[in-house]
PDB file of C-alpha atoms in Angstrom:
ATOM      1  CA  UNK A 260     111.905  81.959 102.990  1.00 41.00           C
ATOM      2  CA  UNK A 261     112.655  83.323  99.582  1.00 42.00           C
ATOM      3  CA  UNK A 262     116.202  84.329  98.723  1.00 40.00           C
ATOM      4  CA  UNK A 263     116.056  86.642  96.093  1.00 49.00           C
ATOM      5  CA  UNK A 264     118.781  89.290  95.910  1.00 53.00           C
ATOM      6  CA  UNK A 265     118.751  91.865  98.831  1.00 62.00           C
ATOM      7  CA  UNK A 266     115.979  89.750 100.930  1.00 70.00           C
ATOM      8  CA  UNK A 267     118.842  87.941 103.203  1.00 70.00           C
ATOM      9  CA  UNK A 268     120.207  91.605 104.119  1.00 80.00           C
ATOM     10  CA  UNK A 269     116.956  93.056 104.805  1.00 86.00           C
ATOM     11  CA  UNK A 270     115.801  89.980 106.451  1.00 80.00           C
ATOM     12  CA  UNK A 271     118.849  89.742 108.586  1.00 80.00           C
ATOM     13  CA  UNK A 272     118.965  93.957 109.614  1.00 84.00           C
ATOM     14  CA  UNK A 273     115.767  94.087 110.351  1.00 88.00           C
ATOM     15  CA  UNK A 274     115.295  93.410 113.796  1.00 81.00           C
ATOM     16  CA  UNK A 275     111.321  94.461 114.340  1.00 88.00           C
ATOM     17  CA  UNK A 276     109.304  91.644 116.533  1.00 91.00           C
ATOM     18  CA  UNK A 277     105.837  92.693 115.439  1.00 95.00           C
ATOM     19  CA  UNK A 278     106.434  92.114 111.887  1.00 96.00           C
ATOM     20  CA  UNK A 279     107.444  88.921 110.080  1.00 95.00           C
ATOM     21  CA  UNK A 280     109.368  89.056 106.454  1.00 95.00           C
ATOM     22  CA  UNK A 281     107.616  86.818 104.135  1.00 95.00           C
ATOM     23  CA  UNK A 282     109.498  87.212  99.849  1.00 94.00           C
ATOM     24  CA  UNK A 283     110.133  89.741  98.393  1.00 94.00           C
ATOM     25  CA  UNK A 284     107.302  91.693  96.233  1.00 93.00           C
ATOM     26  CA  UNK A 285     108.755  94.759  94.700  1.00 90.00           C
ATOM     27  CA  UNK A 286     111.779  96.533  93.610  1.00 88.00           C
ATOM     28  CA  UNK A 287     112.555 100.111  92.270  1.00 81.00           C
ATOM     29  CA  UNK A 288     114.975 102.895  92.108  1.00 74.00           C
ATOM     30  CA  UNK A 289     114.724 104.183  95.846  1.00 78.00           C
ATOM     31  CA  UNK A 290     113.351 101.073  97.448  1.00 87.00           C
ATOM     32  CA  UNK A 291     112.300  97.565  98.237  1.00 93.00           C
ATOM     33  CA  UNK A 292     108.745  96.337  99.333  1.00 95.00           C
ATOM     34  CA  UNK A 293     108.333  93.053 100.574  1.00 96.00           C
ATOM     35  CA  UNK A 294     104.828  91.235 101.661  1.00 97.00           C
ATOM     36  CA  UNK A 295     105.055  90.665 105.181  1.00 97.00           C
ATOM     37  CA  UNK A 296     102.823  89.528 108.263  1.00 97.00           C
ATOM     38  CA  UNK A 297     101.864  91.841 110.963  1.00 97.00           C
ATOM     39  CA  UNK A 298     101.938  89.045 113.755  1.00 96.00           C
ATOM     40  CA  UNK A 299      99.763  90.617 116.427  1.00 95.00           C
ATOM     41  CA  UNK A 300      96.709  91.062 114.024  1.00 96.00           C
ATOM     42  CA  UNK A 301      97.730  88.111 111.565  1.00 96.00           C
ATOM     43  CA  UNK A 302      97.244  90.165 108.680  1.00 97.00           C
ATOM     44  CA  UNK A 303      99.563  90.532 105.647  1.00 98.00           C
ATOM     45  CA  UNK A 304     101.115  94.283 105.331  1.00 98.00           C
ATOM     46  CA  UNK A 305     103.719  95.633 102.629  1.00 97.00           C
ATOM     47  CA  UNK A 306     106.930  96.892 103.918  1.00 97.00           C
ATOM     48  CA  UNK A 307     108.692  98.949 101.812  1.00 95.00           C
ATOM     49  CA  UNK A 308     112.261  99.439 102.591  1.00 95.00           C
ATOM     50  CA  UNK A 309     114.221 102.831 101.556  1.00 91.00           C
ATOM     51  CA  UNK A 310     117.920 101.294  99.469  1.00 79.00           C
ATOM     52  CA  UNK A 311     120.632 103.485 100.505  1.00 80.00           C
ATOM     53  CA  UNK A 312     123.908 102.611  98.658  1.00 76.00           C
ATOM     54  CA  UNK A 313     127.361 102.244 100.420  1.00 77.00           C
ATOM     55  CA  UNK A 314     128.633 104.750  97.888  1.00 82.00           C
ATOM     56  CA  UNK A 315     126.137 107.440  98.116  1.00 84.00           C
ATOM     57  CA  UNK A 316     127.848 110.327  99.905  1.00 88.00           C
ATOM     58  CA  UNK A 317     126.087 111.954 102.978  1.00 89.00           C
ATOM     59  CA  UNK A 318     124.272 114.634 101.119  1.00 93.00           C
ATOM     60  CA  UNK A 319     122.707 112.093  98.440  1.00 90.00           C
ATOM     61  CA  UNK A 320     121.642 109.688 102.018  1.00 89.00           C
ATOM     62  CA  UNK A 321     120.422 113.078 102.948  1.00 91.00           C
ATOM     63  CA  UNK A 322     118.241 113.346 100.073  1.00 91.00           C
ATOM     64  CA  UNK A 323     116.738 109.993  99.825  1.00 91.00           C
ATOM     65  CA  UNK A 324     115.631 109.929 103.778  1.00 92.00           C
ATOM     66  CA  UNK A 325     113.955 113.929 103.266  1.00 92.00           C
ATOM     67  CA  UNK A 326     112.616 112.430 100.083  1.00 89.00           C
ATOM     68  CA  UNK A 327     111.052 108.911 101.736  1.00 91.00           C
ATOM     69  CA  UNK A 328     109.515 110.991 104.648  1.00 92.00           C
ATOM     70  CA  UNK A 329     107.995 113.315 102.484  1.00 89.00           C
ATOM     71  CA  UNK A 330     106.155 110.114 101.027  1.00 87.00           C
ATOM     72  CA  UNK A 331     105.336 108.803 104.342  1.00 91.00           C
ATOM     73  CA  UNK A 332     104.065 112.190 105.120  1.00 90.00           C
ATOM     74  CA  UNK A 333     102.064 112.598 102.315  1.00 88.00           C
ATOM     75  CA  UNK A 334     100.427 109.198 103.140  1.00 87.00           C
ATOM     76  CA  UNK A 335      99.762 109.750 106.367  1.00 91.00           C
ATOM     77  CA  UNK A 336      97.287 112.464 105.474  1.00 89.00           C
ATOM     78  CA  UNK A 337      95.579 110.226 103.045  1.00 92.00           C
ATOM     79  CA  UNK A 338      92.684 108.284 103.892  1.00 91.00           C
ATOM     80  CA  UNK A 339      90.768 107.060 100.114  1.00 94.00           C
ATOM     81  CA  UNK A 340      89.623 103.479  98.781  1.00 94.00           C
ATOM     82  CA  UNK A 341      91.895 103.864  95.863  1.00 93.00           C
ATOM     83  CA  UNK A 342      95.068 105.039  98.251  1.00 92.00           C
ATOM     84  CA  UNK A 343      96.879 102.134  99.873  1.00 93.00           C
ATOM     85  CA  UNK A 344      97.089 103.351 103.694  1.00 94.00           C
ATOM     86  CA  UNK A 345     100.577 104.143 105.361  1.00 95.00           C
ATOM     87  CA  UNK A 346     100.164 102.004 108.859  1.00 96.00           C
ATOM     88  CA  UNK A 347     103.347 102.173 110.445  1.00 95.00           C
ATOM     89  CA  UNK A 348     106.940 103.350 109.459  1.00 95.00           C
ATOM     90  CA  UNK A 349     110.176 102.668 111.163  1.00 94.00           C
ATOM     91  CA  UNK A 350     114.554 102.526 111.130  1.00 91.00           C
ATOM     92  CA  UNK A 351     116.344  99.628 112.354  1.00 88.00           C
ATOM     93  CA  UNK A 352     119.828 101.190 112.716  1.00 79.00           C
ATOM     94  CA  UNK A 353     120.925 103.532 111.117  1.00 75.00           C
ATOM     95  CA  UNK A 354     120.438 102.928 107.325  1.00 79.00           C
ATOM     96  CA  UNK A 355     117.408 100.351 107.117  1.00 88.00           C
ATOM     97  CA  UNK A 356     114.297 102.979 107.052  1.00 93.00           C
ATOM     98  CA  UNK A 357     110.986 101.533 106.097  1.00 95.00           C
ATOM     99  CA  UNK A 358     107.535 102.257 105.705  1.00 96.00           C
ATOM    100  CA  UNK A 359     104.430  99.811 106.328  1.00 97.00           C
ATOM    101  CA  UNK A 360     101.542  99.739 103.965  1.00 96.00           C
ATOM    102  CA  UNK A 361      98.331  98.070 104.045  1.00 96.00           C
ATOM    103  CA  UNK A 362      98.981  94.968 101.032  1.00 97.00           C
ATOM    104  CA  UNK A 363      96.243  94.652  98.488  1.00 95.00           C
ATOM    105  CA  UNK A 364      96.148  91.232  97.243  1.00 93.00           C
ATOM    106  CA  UNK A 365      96.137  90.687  93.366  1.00 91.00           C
ATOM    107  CA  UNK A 366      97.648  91.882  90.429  1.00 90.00           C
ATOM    108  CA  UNK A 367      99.107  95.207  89.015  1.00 88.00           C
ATOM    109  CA  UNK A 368      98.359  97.008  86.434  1.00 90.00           C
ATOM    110  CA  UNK A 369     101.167  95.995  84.110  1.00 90.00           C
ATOM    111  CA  UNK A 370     100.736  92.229  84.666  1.00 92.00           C
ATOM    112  CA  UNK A 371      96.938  92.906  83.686  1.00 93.00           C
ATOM    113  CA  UNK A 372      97.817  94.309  80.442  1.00 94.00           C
ATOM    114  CA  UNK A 373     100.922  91.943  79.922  1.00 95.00           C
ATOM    115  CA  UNK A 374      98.347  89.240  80.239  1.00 94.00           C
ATOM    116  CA  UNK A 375      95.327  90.299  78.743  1.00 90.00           C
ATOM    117  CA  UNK A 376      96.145  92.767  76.789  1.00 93.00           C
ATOM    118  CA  UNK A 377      94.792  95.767  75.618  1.00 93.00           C
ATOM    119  CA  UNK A 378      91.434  96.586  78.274  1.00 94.00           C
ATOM    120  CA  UNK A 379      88.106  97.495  76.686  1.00 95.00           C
ATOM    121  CA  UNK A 380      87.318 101.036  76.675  1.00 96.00           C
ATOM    122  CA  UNK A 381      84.816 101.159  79.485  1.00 97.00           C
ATOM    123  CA  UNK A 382      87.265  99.245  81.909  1.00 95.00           C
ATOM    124  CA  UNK A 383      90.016 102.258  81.193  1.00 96.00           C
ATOM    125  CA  UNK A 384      87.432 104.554  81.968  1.00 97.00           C
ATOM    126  CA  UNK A 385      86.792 102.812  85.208  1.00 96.00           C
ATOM    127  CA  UNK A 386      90.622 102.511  85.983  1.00 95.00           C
ATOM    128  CA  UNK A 387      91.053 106.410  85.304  1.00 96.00           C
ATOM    129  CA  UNK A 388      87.686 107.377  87.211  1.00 97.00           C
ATOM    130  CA  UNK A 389      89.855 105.526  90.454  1.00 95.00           C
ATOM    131  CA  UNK A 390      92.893 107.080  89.686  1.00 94.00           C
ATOM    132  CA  UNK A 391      91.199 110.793  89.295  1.00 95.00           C
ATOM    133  CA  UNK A 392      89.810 110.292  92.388  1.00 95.00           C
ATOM    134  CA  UNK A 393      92.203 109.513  94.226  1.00 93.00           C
ATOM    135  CA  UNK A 394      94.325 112.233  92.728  1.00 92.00           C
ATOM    136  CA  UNK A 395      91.461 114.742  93.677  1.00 93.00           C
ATOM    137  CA  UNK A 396      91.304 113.406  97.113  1.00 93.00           C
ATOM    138  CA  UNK A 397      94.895 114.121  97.346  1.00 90.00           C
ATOM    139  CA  UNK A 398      94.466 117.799  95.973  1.00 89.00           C
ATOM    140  CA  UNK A 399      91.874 118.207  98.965  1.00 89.00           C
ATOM    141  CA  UNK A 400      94.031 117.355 101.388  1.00 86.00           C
ATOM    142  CA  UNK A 401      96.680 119.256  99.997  1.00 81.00           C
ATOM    143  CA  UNK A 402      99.145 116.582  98.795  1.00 78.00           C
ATOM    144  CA  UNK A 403     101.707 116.846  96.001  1.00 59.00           C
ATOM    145  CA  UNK A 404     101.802 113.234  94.413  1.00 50.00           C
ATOM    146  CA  UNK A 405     105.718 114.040  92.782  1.00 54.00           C
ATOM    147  CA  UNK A 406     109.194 115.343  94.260  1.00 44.00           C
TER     148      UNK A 406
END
């Protein structure tokens, strides 16, 4: 089991049978995601986790929770190949709130272009024909992608 800061709290608040904490994948300003095995179909899922600080007051809490449902909302609605699928969500207590995604295996992005640099112009035109139409897909169903 990986260590890496936050994992061992998670790890040890999260009290969920069907799903089994594997490292740690992801980190940003409102969460955690971590790559994790969904034991009754043996299949790896993401989990991200919603970070609440000890020192946010009730109305900031407040805030964060209203604004992680709204993303679980939003990706419940949303069903497209480029649109990672919202399979489960969940709260262990009452301050570990998470959401489970299907996990695509591979790299981001940012590694690809930390790595290989700058992409040839017809593979950004492939990457942004994905992205548009997955941001189209989203306008169908009546989405808003931002808070």
């Amino acid at each position: 089991m990986n260590n890496e800061s936050g994992f061992g709290d998670i790890l040890s608040r999260f009290d969920v049978e069907k799903y089994e904490l594997i490292e740690k994948i992801g980190e940003g300003g409102f969460g955690q995601v971590f790559r994790a095995l969904q034991k009754n179909t043996e299949q790896f899922v993401a989990i991200k986790f919603l970070t609440l600080s000890a020192e946010f007051d009730r109305e900031k809490k407040k805030r964060y929770i209203e604004r992680f449902d709204r993303e679980t909302q939003i990706g419940s609605q949303l069903q497209h190949p480029n649109i990672v699928r919202l399979l489960d969500k969940g709260q262990c207590g009452d301050d570990l709130i998470y959401a489970v995604f299907e996990y695509v295996d591979g790299i981001s992005l940012k590694q690809r272009l930390s790595t290989v640099g700058r992409l040839l112009p017809t593979e950004t035109a492939d990457i942004m024909g994905q992205i548009l139409d997955a941001l189209a897909h989203a306008h169908k169903k009546g989405c808003l992608l931002y808070t």
